[in-house]
């Protein structure tokens, strides 16, 4: 296997590059909002102008700290249906756009926390506990 | 032995030992030399949107581990792991392996799989489908083809697709989860389905609430394939879920002690007791009864 340098923060760098690409490619047409099956579950997003919602998403991508409620609402209810991806005329990948906006709005990229995502503090301990119930000691040693 | 692959089963499927063991038996019977890898040390980090420092470390570690294993193909079971590798991890950290998905592997091997499906599983089933993920792997078409290869299985046609790509994300949007439960029951009953069959373990875990509440029986597709192949792994999670608040007795004192009684009661029992809102009360025999509300 070839040795090569691995940048410790390559994911952060990738997200930065994706953000720049999205902000450059998106024309704020709002088609991604129009086709989303989840907007009806966000009160501030219901009935909002799709172009305005995407404008708010762009602000989150730029790291602006006072997010618009309709954009924060949309980012909060995104469950990655991907209906927006084929709807985008600019091949932006709006699902990626909203995902990065969600990371930003939840403080995941270091900024202010504007939305709260579900955090399961027991996630990994619970997985290990179920593994103890379902796998042999040897399987745990060799598979995990 | 045939191709050497890494079978990346993920984290949360460890609730379902029968699914993990069945997948490995199926791979073996199809001639694959599969190295299982999963659990927290192989986490994709997709649940860490609010902590990208942690997600970055997980992505780097997991891609590095698979590179070290040195097998040319990693076959994912979990749609979250598959998506996160495709969208983020594999674009940030260079993988020395190709990524596949378990449904694709089975579908590619359908001709070899068919002769192994020897036992009839007489059942009229409705597939539980989602809108998402299907553009990456055509699971909504391929899983019915796999199911129809099982003698006795009839897959009913239905047009309902839940939002998202799997049910567990709907936990963050309770009304969407409630709507999904209601639509699933209505469609299954309208189609005269004996059972609802899930593609993903995350959906299976959530929809077992319907099973435990007595609304409709629920399976994962791999369980029906395994049954037809004569594999005898017991679905204990379904037993525990049906036992509800009596789950500790169903699991057994010694095994509960192994994970810690306090931890079991605080962090494991609540999901076994959880039932979909409004449905728990309809089944008086159900020992669960905690409505889904979070």
Coordinates of C-alpha atoms in Angstrom, one line a residue:
Chain A
X1 CA 0.0 0.0 0.0
X2 CA 1.5 3.4 -1.0
X3 CA 2.3 5.7 1.9
X4 CA 0.9 9.2 1.6
X5 CA 0.4 12.1 3.9
X6 CA -3.0 12.3 5.5
X7 CA -4.3 15.7 6.6
X8 CA -5.8 15.4 10.0
X9 CA -8.6 17.8 9.3
X10 CA -9.3 16.7 5.7
X11 CA -13.1 16.5 6.4
X12 CA -13.1 20.1 7.5
X13 CA -11.2 21.1 4.4
X14 CA -13.6 19.2 2.3
X15 CA -16.6 20.9 3.8
X16 CA -15.0 24.3 3.2
X17 CA -14.5 23.4 -0.4
X18 CA -18.0 22.1 -0.8
X19 CA -19.4 25.3 0.8
X20 CA -17.6 27.5 -1.7
X21 CA -18.8 25.3 -4.6
X22 CA -22.4 25.5 -3.4
X23 CA -22.4 29.2 -2.8
X24 CA -20.9 29.7 -6.3
X25 CA -23.3 27.4 -8.1
X26 CA -26.7 28.0 -6.4
X27 CA -28.9 30.6 -8.1
X28 CA -31.4 30.7 -5.2
X29 CA -34.2 29.5 -7.5
X30 CA -35.9 27.7 -4.5
X31 CA -36.9 24.5 -6.4
X32 CA -35.2 22.4 -3.7
X33 CA -37.6 23.9 -1.1
X34 CA -40.6 23.5 -3.3
X35 CA -40.2 19.7 -3.7
X36 CA -39.1 19.0 -0.1
X37 CA -41.6 16.6 1.6
X38 CA -40.5 17.9 5.0
X39 CA -41.2 21.7 4.9
X40 CA -44.8 21.0 6.2
X41 CA -43.3 19.9 9.4
X42 CA -41.6 23.2 10.1
X43 CA -43.9 26.0 11.1
X44 CA -41.6 28.9 10.1
X45 CA -40.9 27.2 6.7
X46 CA -44.5 26.4 5.8
X47 CA -45.6 28.9 3.2
X48 CA -42.4 30.8 3.2
X49 CA -41.0 32.0 -0.1
X50 CA -38.6 29.2 -1.2
X51 CA -36.1 31.8 -2.5
X52 CA -36.0 33.4 0.9
X53 CA -35.5 30.1 2.6
X54 CA -32.5 29.3 0.4
X55 CA -31.1 32.8 1.0
X56 CA -31.2 32.0 4.7
X57 CA -29.5 28.7 4.1
X58 CA -26.7 30.6 2.3
X59 CA -26.3 32.8 5.3
X60 CA -25.8 29.8 7.5
X61 CA -23.2 28.4 5.1
X62 CA -21.4 31.7 5.3
X63 CA -21.3 31.3 9.1
X64 CA -23.7 34.2 9.8
X65 CA -24.8 34.0 13.4
X66 CA -28.4 35.2 13.3
X67 CA -30.1 32.6 11.1
X68 CA -33.6 33.3 9.6
X69 CA -36.3 31.1 11.3
X70 CA -37.5 29.7 8.0
X71 CA -34.0 28.5 7.1
X72 CA -33.2 27.2 10.6
X73 CA -36.6 25.4 10.5
X74 CA -35.8 23.7 7.2
X75 CA -32.4 22.7 8.3
X76 CA -33.9 21.2 11.5
X77 CA -36.4 19.0 9.7
X78 CA -34.2 17.7 6.9
X79 CA -34.2 13.9 7.0
X80 CA -32.3 13.4 3.7
X81 CA -35.1 12.5 1.4
X82 CA -33.0 13.6 -1.5
X83 CA -36.0 14.8 -3.5
X84 CA -34.2 18.1 -3.9
X85 CA -31.2 16.6 -5.7
X86 CA -32.8 15.8 -9.0
X87 CA -35.0 19.0 -8.7
X88 CA -31.9 21.3 -8.8
X89 CA -31.3 22.8 -12.2
X90 CA -27.7 23.7 -11.3
X91 CA -26.6 20.4 -10.0
X92 CA -25.8 22.0 -6.6
X93 CA -26.8 18.9 -4.5
X94 CA -29.1 20.8 -2.2
X95 CA -29.1 17.9 0.3
X96 CA -25.4 18.6 0.8
X97 CA -26.2 22.3 1.0
X98 CA -28.7 21.8 3.8
X99 CA -26.6 19.3 5.6
X100 CA -23.6 21.7 5.8
X101 CA -26.0 24.5 6.9
X102 CA -27.3 22.1 9.6
X103 CA -23.8 21.4 10.8
X104 CA -23.1 25.2 10.9
X105 CA -26.4 26.0 12.7
X106 CA -25.9 23.4 15.3
X107 CA -22.5 24.7 16.2
X108 CA -20.8 21.7 14.6
X109 CA -18.3 23.9 12.6
X110 CA -17.4 26.0 15.6
X111 CA -20.0 28.8 15.4
X112 CA -23.0 29.7 17.6
X113 CA -25.5 27.0 18.3
X114 CA -28.8 28.1 16.7
X115 CA -30.6 24.8 16.5
X116 CA -30.4 21.7 18.7
X117 CA -29.9 18.3 17.2
X118 CA -30.7 15.1 19.0
X119 CA -27.7 14.0 20.9
X120 CA -27.7 10.4 22.2
X121 CA -25.0 10.3 24.9
X122 CA -25.5 6.6 25.3
X123 CA -25.2 5.7 21.7
X124 CA -21.9 3.9 21.7
X125 CA -22.3 2.3 25.2
X126 CA -25.7 1.0 24.1
X127 CA -24.3 -0.4 20.9
X128 CA -21.5 -2.2 23.0
X129 CA -24.2 -3.5 25.4
X130 CA -26.3 -4.9 22.6
X131 CA -23.2 -6.5 21.1
X132 CA -22.6 -8.2 24.5
X133 CA -26.1 -9.7 24.3
X134 CA -25.8 -10.7 20.7
X135 CA -22.2 -11.6 19.9
X136 CA -19.7 -14.1 21.4
X137 CA -16.6 -12.7 23.2
X138 CA -14.6 -14.0 20.2
X139 CA -16.8 -12.2 17.7
X140 CA -16.5 -9.0 19.7
X141 CA -12.7 -9.3 19.7
X142 CA -12.5 -10.0 16.0
X143 CA -15.3 -8.0 14.5
X144 CA -15.4 -4.7 16.5
Chain B
X1 CA -13.2 -19.4 -1.1
X2 CA -14.1 -16.6 -3.4
X3 CA -13.7 -12.8 -3.2
X4 CA -12.3 -11.4 0.0
X5 CA -14.5 -8.5 1.2
X6 CA -14.9 -6.5 4.3
X7 CA -18.5 -6.6 5.6
X8 CA -19.1 -3.3 7.2
X9 CA -22.2 -3.9 9.3
X10 CA -22.3 -0.6 11.1
X11 CA -23.2 0.2 14.7
X12 CA -26.9 0.0 15.5
X13 CA -27.6 -3.3 13.7
X14 CA -25.8 -4.9 16.7
X15 CA -29.3 -4.9 18.3
X16 CA -30.2 -7.6 15.8
X17 CA -27.7 -10.5 16.2
X18 CA -29.8 -12.6 13.9
X19 CA -29.5 -10.2 11.1
X20 CA -25.7 -9.9 11.4
X21 CA -25.2 -13.6 11.7
X22 CA -27.6 -14.3 8.8
X23 CA -25.8 -11.8 6.5
X24 CA -22.5 -13.6 7.2
X25 CA -24.0 -17.0 6.6
X26 CA -25.5 -15.8 3.4
X27 CA -22.2 -14.3 2.2
X28 CA -20.4 -17.6 3.1
X29 CA -23.0 -19.7 1.2
X30 CA -22.5 -17.4 -1.8
X31 CA -18.8 -18.1 -1.6
X32 CA -17.5 -14.8 -0.1
X33 CA -14.7 -14.6 2.4
X34 CA -16.2 -11.8 4.5
X35 CA -14.3 -10.1 7.3
X36 CA -16.9 -8.4 9.6
X37 CA -16.2 -5.0 10.9
X38 CA -18.4 -2.6 12.8
X39 CA -19.3 -1.1 16.2
X40 CA -18.1 2.2 17.6
X41 CA -14.5 1.7 16.4
X42 CA -15.7 1.6 12.8
X43 CA -18.3 4.4 13.2
X44 CA -18.9 6.6 10.1
X45 CA -19.6 9.6 12.3
X46 CA -22.8 10.5 10.4
X47 CA -24.6 11.2 13.7
X48 CA -22.0 13.9 14.6
X49 CA -23.4 16.8 12.6
X50 CA -23.1 19.0 15.6
X51 CA -19.5 18.1 16.3
X52 CA -17.5 18.0 13.1
X53 CA -14.2 17.7 15.0
X54 CA -15.4 14.3 16.2
X55 CA -16.8 13.4 12.8
X56 CA -13.5 14.3 11.2
X57 CA -11.6 12.0 13.6
X58 CA -14.0 9.2 13.0
X59 CA -13.8 9.5 9.2
X60 CA -10.0 9.5 9.3
X61 CA -9.8 6.5 11.6
X62 CA -12.4 4.4 9.9
X63 CA -11.1 5.0 6.3
X64 CA -7.6 4.2 7.7
X65 CA -8.7 1.0 9.3
X66 CA -10.4 -0.3 6.1
X67 CA -7.2 0.7 4.2
X68 CA -5.2 -1.3 6.7
X69 CA -7.5 -4.4 6.4
X70 CA -6.4 -4.3 2.8
X71 CA -9.4 -5.9 1.1
X72 CA -10.4 -4.3 -2.2
X73 CA -14.1 -4.1 -1.5
X74 CA -16.0 -2.9 1.6
X75 CA -19.7 -4.0 1.5
X76 CA -21.8 -1.8 3.7
X77 CA -25.0 -3.0 5.4
X78 CA -26.1 0.3 6.8
X79 CA -27.4 3.1 4.5
X80 CA -26.1 5.8 6.8
X81 CA -22.6 4.3 6.7
X82 CA -22.8 3.9 2.9
X83 CA -24.0 7.4 2.3
X84 CA -21.5 9.0 4.7
X85 CA -18.6 7.2 3.1
X86 CA -19.8 8.2 -0.4
X87 CA -20.6 11.8 0.5
X88 CA -18.0 12.8 3.0
X89 CA -15.5 10.2 4.3
X90 CA -14.3 8.9 1.0
X91 CA -14.1 12.3 -0.5
X92 CA -12.0 13.7 2.4
X93 CA -9.8 10.7 3.1
X94 CA -8.6 8.6 0.2
X95 CA -9.9 5.1 0.5
X96 CA -7.9 2.2 -1.0
X97 CA -11.1 0.2 -1.4
X98 CA -14.2 0.2 -3.5
X99 CA -17.6 0.6 -1.7
X100 CA -20.5 -1.7 -2.3
X101 CA -23.9 -2.2 -0.7
X102 CA -25.3 -5.5 0.6
X103 CA -28.6 -5.3 -1.4
X104 CA -26.5 -4.8 -4.6
X105 CA -24.3 -7.7 -3.7
X106 CA -27.3 -10.0 -3.2
X107 CA -29.0 -8.8 -6.3
X108 CA -25.9 -9.3 -8.4
X109 CA -25.8 -12.9 -7.0
X110 CA -29.5 -13.6 -7.5
X111 CA -28.9 -16.5 -9.8
X112 CA -26.7 -18.2 -7.2
X113 CA -29.0 -17.2 -4.3
X114 CA -32.2 -18.7 -5.8
X115 CA -31.2 -22.4 -5.5
X116 CA -30.4 -21.7 -1.8
X117 CA -34.0 -20.5 -1.1
X118 CA -35.4 -24.0 -0.5
X119 CA -38.0 -23.5 2.2
X120 CA -41.4 -21.9 1.4
X121 CA -42.2 -18.8 3.4
X122 CA -45.9 -18.3 2.7
X123 CA -46.6 -14.7 3.3
X124 CA -48.2 -11.7 1.6
X125 CA -45.9 -8.7 2.4
X126 CA -45.8 -5.0 1.8
X127 CA -42.3 -3.5 1.5
X128 CA -41.6 -0.5 3.7
X129 CA -39.9 2.1 1.4
X130 CA -38.4 5.5 1.7
X131 CA -38.0 8.3 -0.7
X132 CA -34.3 8.7 -0.1
X133 CA -31.2 6.5 -0.7
X134 CA -32.9 4.8 -3.7
X135 CA -31.0 7.0 -6.2
X136 CA -27.7 5.6 -4.8
X137 CA -28.8 2.0 -4.6
X138 CA -32.1 1.0 -6.2
X139 CA -33.3 -0.8 -3.1
X140 CA -37.0 -0.1 -3.7
X141 CA -36.8 -2.3 -6.9
X142 CA -34.1 -4.7 -5.9
X143 CA -35.4 -5.9 -2.5
X144 CA -38.8 -6.9 -4.0
X145 CA -37.0 -8.9 -6.6
X146 CA -35.0 -10.7 -3.8
X147 CA -38.2 -11.3 -1.9
X148 CA -40.1 -12.7 -4.9
X149 CA -37.3 -15.2 -5.3
X150 CA -38.4 -16.8 -2.0
X151 CA -40.9 -19.6 -2.5
X152 CA -44.3 -18.5 -1.1
X153 CA -43.6 -14.8 -0.7
X154 CA -46.0 -12.5 -2.4
X155 CA -45.0 -8.8 -2.5
X156 CA -48.0 -6.5 -2.8
X157 CA -47.8 -3.3 -5.0
X158 CA -48.1 -0.1 -3.0
X159 CA -47.2 3.5 -3.7
X160 CA -46.4 4.8 -0.1
X161 CA -42.9 6.0 0.5
X162 CA -41.9 7.5 3.8
X163 CA -39.9 10.7 3.8
X164 CA -36.2 10.5 4.5
X165 CA -34.1 7.5 3.8
X166 CA -34.8 5.5 7.0
X167 CA -37.1 5.8 9.9
X168 CA -34.8 6.6 12.8
X169 CA -34.1 10.2 11.5
X170 CA -37.8 10.8 11.8
X171 CA -37.4 10.7 15.6
X172 CA -36.3 14.3 15.4
X173 CA -39.6 15.2 13.7
X174 CA -42.3 13.5 15.9
X175 CA -45.3 14.4 13.7
X176 CA -43.5 12.9 10.6
X177 CA -42.9 9.7 12.6
X178 CA -46.5 9.6 13.7
X179 CA -47.7 10.1 10.1
X180 CA -45.3 7.4 8.9
X181 CA -46.8 4.9 11.4
X182 CA -50.3 5.8 10.5
X183 CA -49.7 5.6 6.7
X184 CA -47.8 2.3 7.1
X185 CA -50.7 0.6 9.0
X186 CA -53.3 2.0 6.7
X187 CA -51.5 0.9 3.5
X188 CA -50.7 -2.6 4.9
X189 CA -54.3 -3.2 5.9
X190 CA -55.7 -1.8 2.6
X191 CA -53.4 -4.1 0.6
X192 CA -54.3 -7.1 2.8
X193 CA -50.6 -7.6 3.8
X194 CA -49.8 -10.3 6.4
X195 CA -46.6 -8.4 7.2
X196 CA -44.5 -5.3 6.6
X197 CA -41.0 -5.9 5.4
X198 CA -38.2 -3.4 6.1
X199 CA -35.0 -2.9 4.1
X200 CA -33.0 -1.2 6.8
X201 CA -32.5 -2.2 10.4
X202 CA -33.3 1.3 11.6
X203 CA -36.8 1.1 10.1
X204 CA -37.1 -2.4 11.5
X205 CA -36.3 -1.2 15.0
X206 CA -39.0 1.6 14.8
X207 CA -41.7 -0.5 13.0
X208 CA -41.4 -3.3 15.6
X209 CA -43.4 -0.9 17.7
X210 CA -46.3 -1.7 15.4
X211 CA -45.6 -5.4 15.7
X212 CA -45.5 -5.2 19.5
X213 CA -48.7 -3.2 19.6
X214 CA -50.4 -5.9 17.6
X215 CA -51.0 -3.8 14.5
X216 CA -49.1 -5.7 11.9
X217 CA -46.2 -8.2 11.9
X218 CA -42.9 -6.8 10.8
X219 CA -39.7 -8.4 9.4
X220 CA -36.4 -7.4 7.9
X221 CA -36.0 -8.8 4.3
X222 CA -32.8 -10.7 5.4
X223 CA -34.8 -12.6 8.0
X224 CA -37.1 -13.9 5.2
X225 CA -34.2 -14.9 3.0
X226 CA -32.5 -16.6 6.0
X227 CA -35.7 -18.4 6.9
X228 CA -36.0 -19.7 3.3
X229 CA -32.4 -20.9 3.4
X230 CA -33.0 -22.8 6.6
X231 CA -30.8 -20.5 8.8
X232 CA -32.0 -20.7 12.3
X233 CA -30.8 -17.5 14.0
X234 CA -33.5 -16.4 16.5
X235 CA -34.8 -12.8 16.3
X236 CA -34.4 -12.1 20.0
X237 CA -34.8 -8.3 19.6
X238 CA -38.4 -8.9 18.4
X239 CA -39.0 -11.1 21.5
X240 CA -37.6 -8.4 23.7
X241 CA -39.7 -5.7 22.0
X242 CA -42.9 -7.8 22.3
X243 CA -42.0 -8.4 26.0
X244 CA -42.0 -4.6 26.6
X245 CA -41.6 -3.8 30.2
X246 CA -41.0 -7.5 30.9
X247 CA -38.0 -7.5 28.5
X248 CA -35.5 -8.1 31.4
X249 CA -37.1 -11.4 32.1
X250 CA -37.1 -12.3 28.4
X251 CA -33.4 -11.5 28.1
X252 CA -32.6 -13.3 31.4
X253 CA -31.0 -12.1 34.6
X254 CA -27.5 -13.2 33.9
X255 CA -27.4 -11.5 30.5
X256 CA -28.9 -8.3 31.9
X257 CA -26.2 -8.3 34.6
X258 CA -23.6 -8.6 31.9
X259 CA -24.5 -5.2 30.5
X260 CA -25.4 -3.8 34.0
X261 CA -28.9 -3.6 35.4
X262 CA -28.8 0.2 35.9
X263 CA -27.6 0.8 32.3
X264 CA -30.1 -1.6 30.9
X265 CA -33.0 0.1 32.7
X266 CA -31.8 3.6 31.8
X267 CA -30.5 3.2 28.3
X268 CA -31.9 0.0 26.7
X269 CA -35.3 -0.7 28.2
X270 CA -37.0 2.6 27.1
X271 CA -36.7 1.6 23.4
X272 CA -38.1 -1.8 24.1
X273 CA -41.1 -0.4 25.9
X274 CA -41.7 2.4 23.3
X275 CA -44.8 2.1 21.2
X276 CA -46.3 4.3 18.5
X277 CA -48.6 7.0 19.8
X278 CA -52.2 6.1 19.8
X279 CA -51.6 2.5 18.9
X280 CA -50.4 1.1 22.2
X281 CA -53.8 1.5 23.9
X282 CA -55.5 -0.6 21.2
X283 CA -53.8 -3.8 22.2
X284 CA -54.6 -4.7 25.8
X285 CA -52.3 -7.7 25.8
X286 CA -49.2 -5.6 24.9
X287 CA -47.0 -5.3 28.0
X288 CA -45.2 -2.3 26.5
X289 CA -47.4 0.8 26.3
X290 CA -45.1 3.8 26.3
X291 CA -46.4 6.0 23.5
X292 CA -43.8 7.2 21.1
X293 CA -43.4 10.9 21.7
X294 CA -39.7 11.8 21.1

